[in-house]
Amino acid sequence: MEKNYTIYAVDFDNTLCYSVWPELGDPNILLIEYLLKEKAAGNKLILWTCRAGKPLSDAIKWCRDYGLTFDAINDNLPEVVEFYGNNSRKITCDIYIDDRNAYIDPDGKLQRIAI
């Protein structure tokens, strides 16, 4: 699949919004500004959250209030589905942004990434 953009999948609770589900909280302004800049540059954003129903609707509205709109919500981009011929449950993206990110460092130790 050839593309000239980056796909970001971003979590909501404690990532975009400092909240305790199902409540809404304060915005992560630095992350929101970063994503707005990336979207303006032609990159794609996916809201990737466990929220559903009203809590999801509330989160989408909250994001819109901060100028964030998404190319997909809890789903793959249409062009990704078309390319693979199916829609897997795993979101296909280039970068996942989540408060629970972790990686294994060169010493074999689990490290967390701070947002």
C-alpha positions as a Markdown table, in Angstrom:
| # | Residue | x | y | z |
|---|---|---|---|---|
| 1 | Met | 0.0 | 0.0 | 0.0 |
| 2 | Glu | 1.6 | 3.3 | -1.1 |
| 3 | Lys | 0.6 | 6.4 | 0.8 |
| 4 | Asn | 2.1 | 9.8 | 1.4 |
| 5 | Tyr | 0.8 | 10.3 | 4.9 |
| 6 | Thr | 1.2 | 9.0 | 8.4 |
| 7 | Ile | -1.7 | 7.2 | 10.2 |
| 8 | Tyr | -1.9 | 8.0 | 14.0 |
| 9 | Ala | -4.2 | 5.9 | 16.3 |
| 10 | Val | -4.8 | 7.8 | 19.5 |
| 11 | Asp | -6.5 | 6.8 | 22.7 |
| 12 | Phe | -8.9 | 9.0 | 24.6 |
| 13 | Asp | -8.9 | 8.4 | 28.3 |
| 14 | Asn | -5.7 | 9.6 | 30.0 |
| 15 | Thr | -4.1 | 10.3 | 26.6 |
| 16 | Leu | -6.2 | 13.0 | 24.9 |
| 17 | Cys | -8.2 | 13.7 | 27.9 |
| 18 | Tyr | -7.1 | 13.4 | 31.6 |
| 19 | Ser | -10.2 | 11.6 | 32.7 |
| 20 | Val | -11.6 | 8.7 | 34.7 |
| 21 | Trp | -14.1 | 6.8 | 32.5 |
| 22 | Pro | -16.9 | 7.7 | 31.9 |
| 23 | Glu | -16.3 | 11.2 | 33.0 |
| 24 | Leu | -14.5 | 13.8 | 30.9 |
| 25 | Gly | -11.5 | 15.8 | 32.2 |
| 26 | Asp | -8.9 | 18.3 | 31.2 |
| 27 | Pro | -7.3 | 18.3 | 27.7 |
| 28 | Asn | -3.8 | 17.2 | 26.9 |
| 29 | Ile | -3.2 | 20.4 | 25.1 |
| 30 | Leu | 0.3 | 19.5 | 23.9 |
| 31 | Leu | -1.0 | 16.3 | 22.3 |
| 32 | Ile | -4.0 | 18.0 | 20.8 |
| 33 | Glu | -1.9 | 20.8 | 19.3 |
| 34 | Tyr | 0.5 | 18.1 | 17.8 |
| 35 | Leu | -2.4 | 16.2 | 16.3 |
| 36 | Leu | -4.0 | 19.3 | 14.8 |
| 37 | Lys | -0.6 | 20.1 | 13.2 |
| 38 | Glu | -0.3 | 16.6 | 11.8 |
| 39 | Lys | -3.9 | 16.6 | 10.5 |
| 40 | Ala | -3.3 | 20.0 | 8.8 |
| 41 | Ala | -0.2 | 18.5 | 7.2 |
| 42 | Gly | -2.4 | 15.8 | 5.5 |
| 43 | Asn | -1.8 | 13.0 | 8.0 |
| 44 | Lys | -4.7 | 10.8 | 9.2 |
| 45 | Leu | -6.1 | 10.4 | 12.7 |
| 46 | Ile | -8.0 | 7.5 | 14.2 |
| 47 | Leu | -9.7 | 7.8 | 17.6 |
| 48 | Trp | -8.9 | 4.4 | 19.2 |
| 49 | Thr | -10.8 | 4.0 | 22.5 |
| 50 | Cys | -12.7 | 1.4 | 24.5 |
| 51 | Arg | -15.5 | 3.9 | 24.8 |
| 52 | Ala | -18.9 | 3.0 | 23.2 |
| 53 | Gly | -22.4 | 4.4 | 23.2 |
| 54 | Lys | -22.9 | 7.7 | 25.0 |
| 55 | Pro | -19.4 | 7.8 | 26.5 |
| 56 | Leu | -18.0 | 7.5 | 23.0 |
| 57 | Ser | -20.4 | 10.2 | 21.7 |
| 58 | Asp | -19.4 | 12.4 | 24.6 |
| 59 | Ala | -15.7 | 11.9 | 23.8 |
| 60 | Ile | -16.2 | 12.7 | 20.1 |
| 61 | Lys | -18.0 | 15.9 | 21.0 |
| 62 | Trp | -15.3 | 16.8 | 23.5 |
| 63 | Cys | -12.6 | 16.3 | 20.8 |
| 64 | Arg | -14.6 | 18.4 | 18.3 |
| 65 | Asp | -14.8 | 21.2 | 20.9 |
| 66 | Tyr | -10.9 | 21.2 | 20.8 |
| 67 | Gly | -10.9 | 21.2 | 17.0 |
| 68 | Leu | -10.1 | 17.5 | 16.6 |
| 69 | Thr | -11.8 | 15.5 | 14.0 |
| 70 | Phe | -11.0 | 11.9 | 13.0 |
| 71 | Asp | -10.7 | 10.0 | 9.7 |
| 72 | Ala | -12.0 | 6.9 | 11.5 |
| 73 | Ile | -13.3 | 6.0 | 15.0 |
| 74 | Asn | -12.5 | 2.6 | 16.5 |
| 75 | Asp | -12.0 | 1.4 | 12.9 |
| 76 | Asn | -9.5 | 1.1 | 10.1 |
| 77 | Leu | -9.3 | 3.7 | 7.4 |
| 78 | Pro | -11.4 | 2.7 | 4.3 |
| 79 | Glu | -8.2 | 2.6 | 2.1 |
| 80 | Val | -6.6 | 0.1 | 4.5 |
| 81 | Val | -9.7 | -2.1 | 4.5 |
| 82 | Glu | -9.7 | -2.0 | 0.7 |
| 83 | Phe | -5.9 | -2.7 | 0.4 |
| 84 | Tyr | -6.1 | -5.8 | 2.7 |
| 85 | Gly | -9.5 | -7.0 | 1.5 |
| 86 | Asn | -10.8 | -7.2 | 5.1 |
| 87 | Asn | -11.2 | -5.2 | 8.2 |
| 88 | Ser | -9.2 | -6.8 | 11.0 |
| 89 | Arg | -9.9 | -6.0 | 14.6 |
| 90 | Lys | -6.4 | -4.6 | 15.0 |
| 91 | Ile | -6.1 | -0.9 | 13.9 |
| 92 | Thr | -3.5 | -0.5 | 11.2 |
| 93 | Cys | -1.5 | 2.6 | 11.7 |
| 94 | Asp | 2.0 | 3.9 | 11.8 |
| 95 | Ile | 2.0 | 5.3 | 15.3 |
| 96 | Tyr | -0.1 | 4.4 | 18.3 |
| 97 | Ile | -0.4 | 7.1 | 21.0 |
| 98 | Asp | -1.7 | 5.7 | 24.3 |
| 99 | Asp | -1.0 | 6.2 | 28.0 |
| 100 | Arg | -0.2 | 2.5 | 28.3 |
| 101 | Asn | 2.5 | 2.4 | 25.6 |
| 102 | Ala | 5.6 | 0.3 | 26.5 |
| 103 | Tyr | 8.7 | -1.1 | 24.8 |
| 104 | Ile | 11.6 | -3.4 | 25.6 |
| 105 | Asp | 14.8 | -1.5 | 25.8 |
| 106 | Pro | 18.2 | -2.9 | 24.6 |
| 107 | Asp | 18.8 | -4.4 | 28.1 |
| 108 | Gly | 15.6 | -6.4 | 27.8 |
| 109 | Lys | 13.7 | -4.3 | 30.3 |
| 110 | Leu | 10.2 | -3.2 | 29.9 |
| 111 | Gln | 10.0 | 0.6 | 29.6 |
| 112 | Arg | 7.0 | 2.9 | 29.6 |
| 113 | Ile | 6.7 | 5.9 | 27.2 |
| 114 | Ala | 5.5 | 9.1 | 28.9 |
| 115 | Ile | 3.1 | 11.3 | 27.0 |
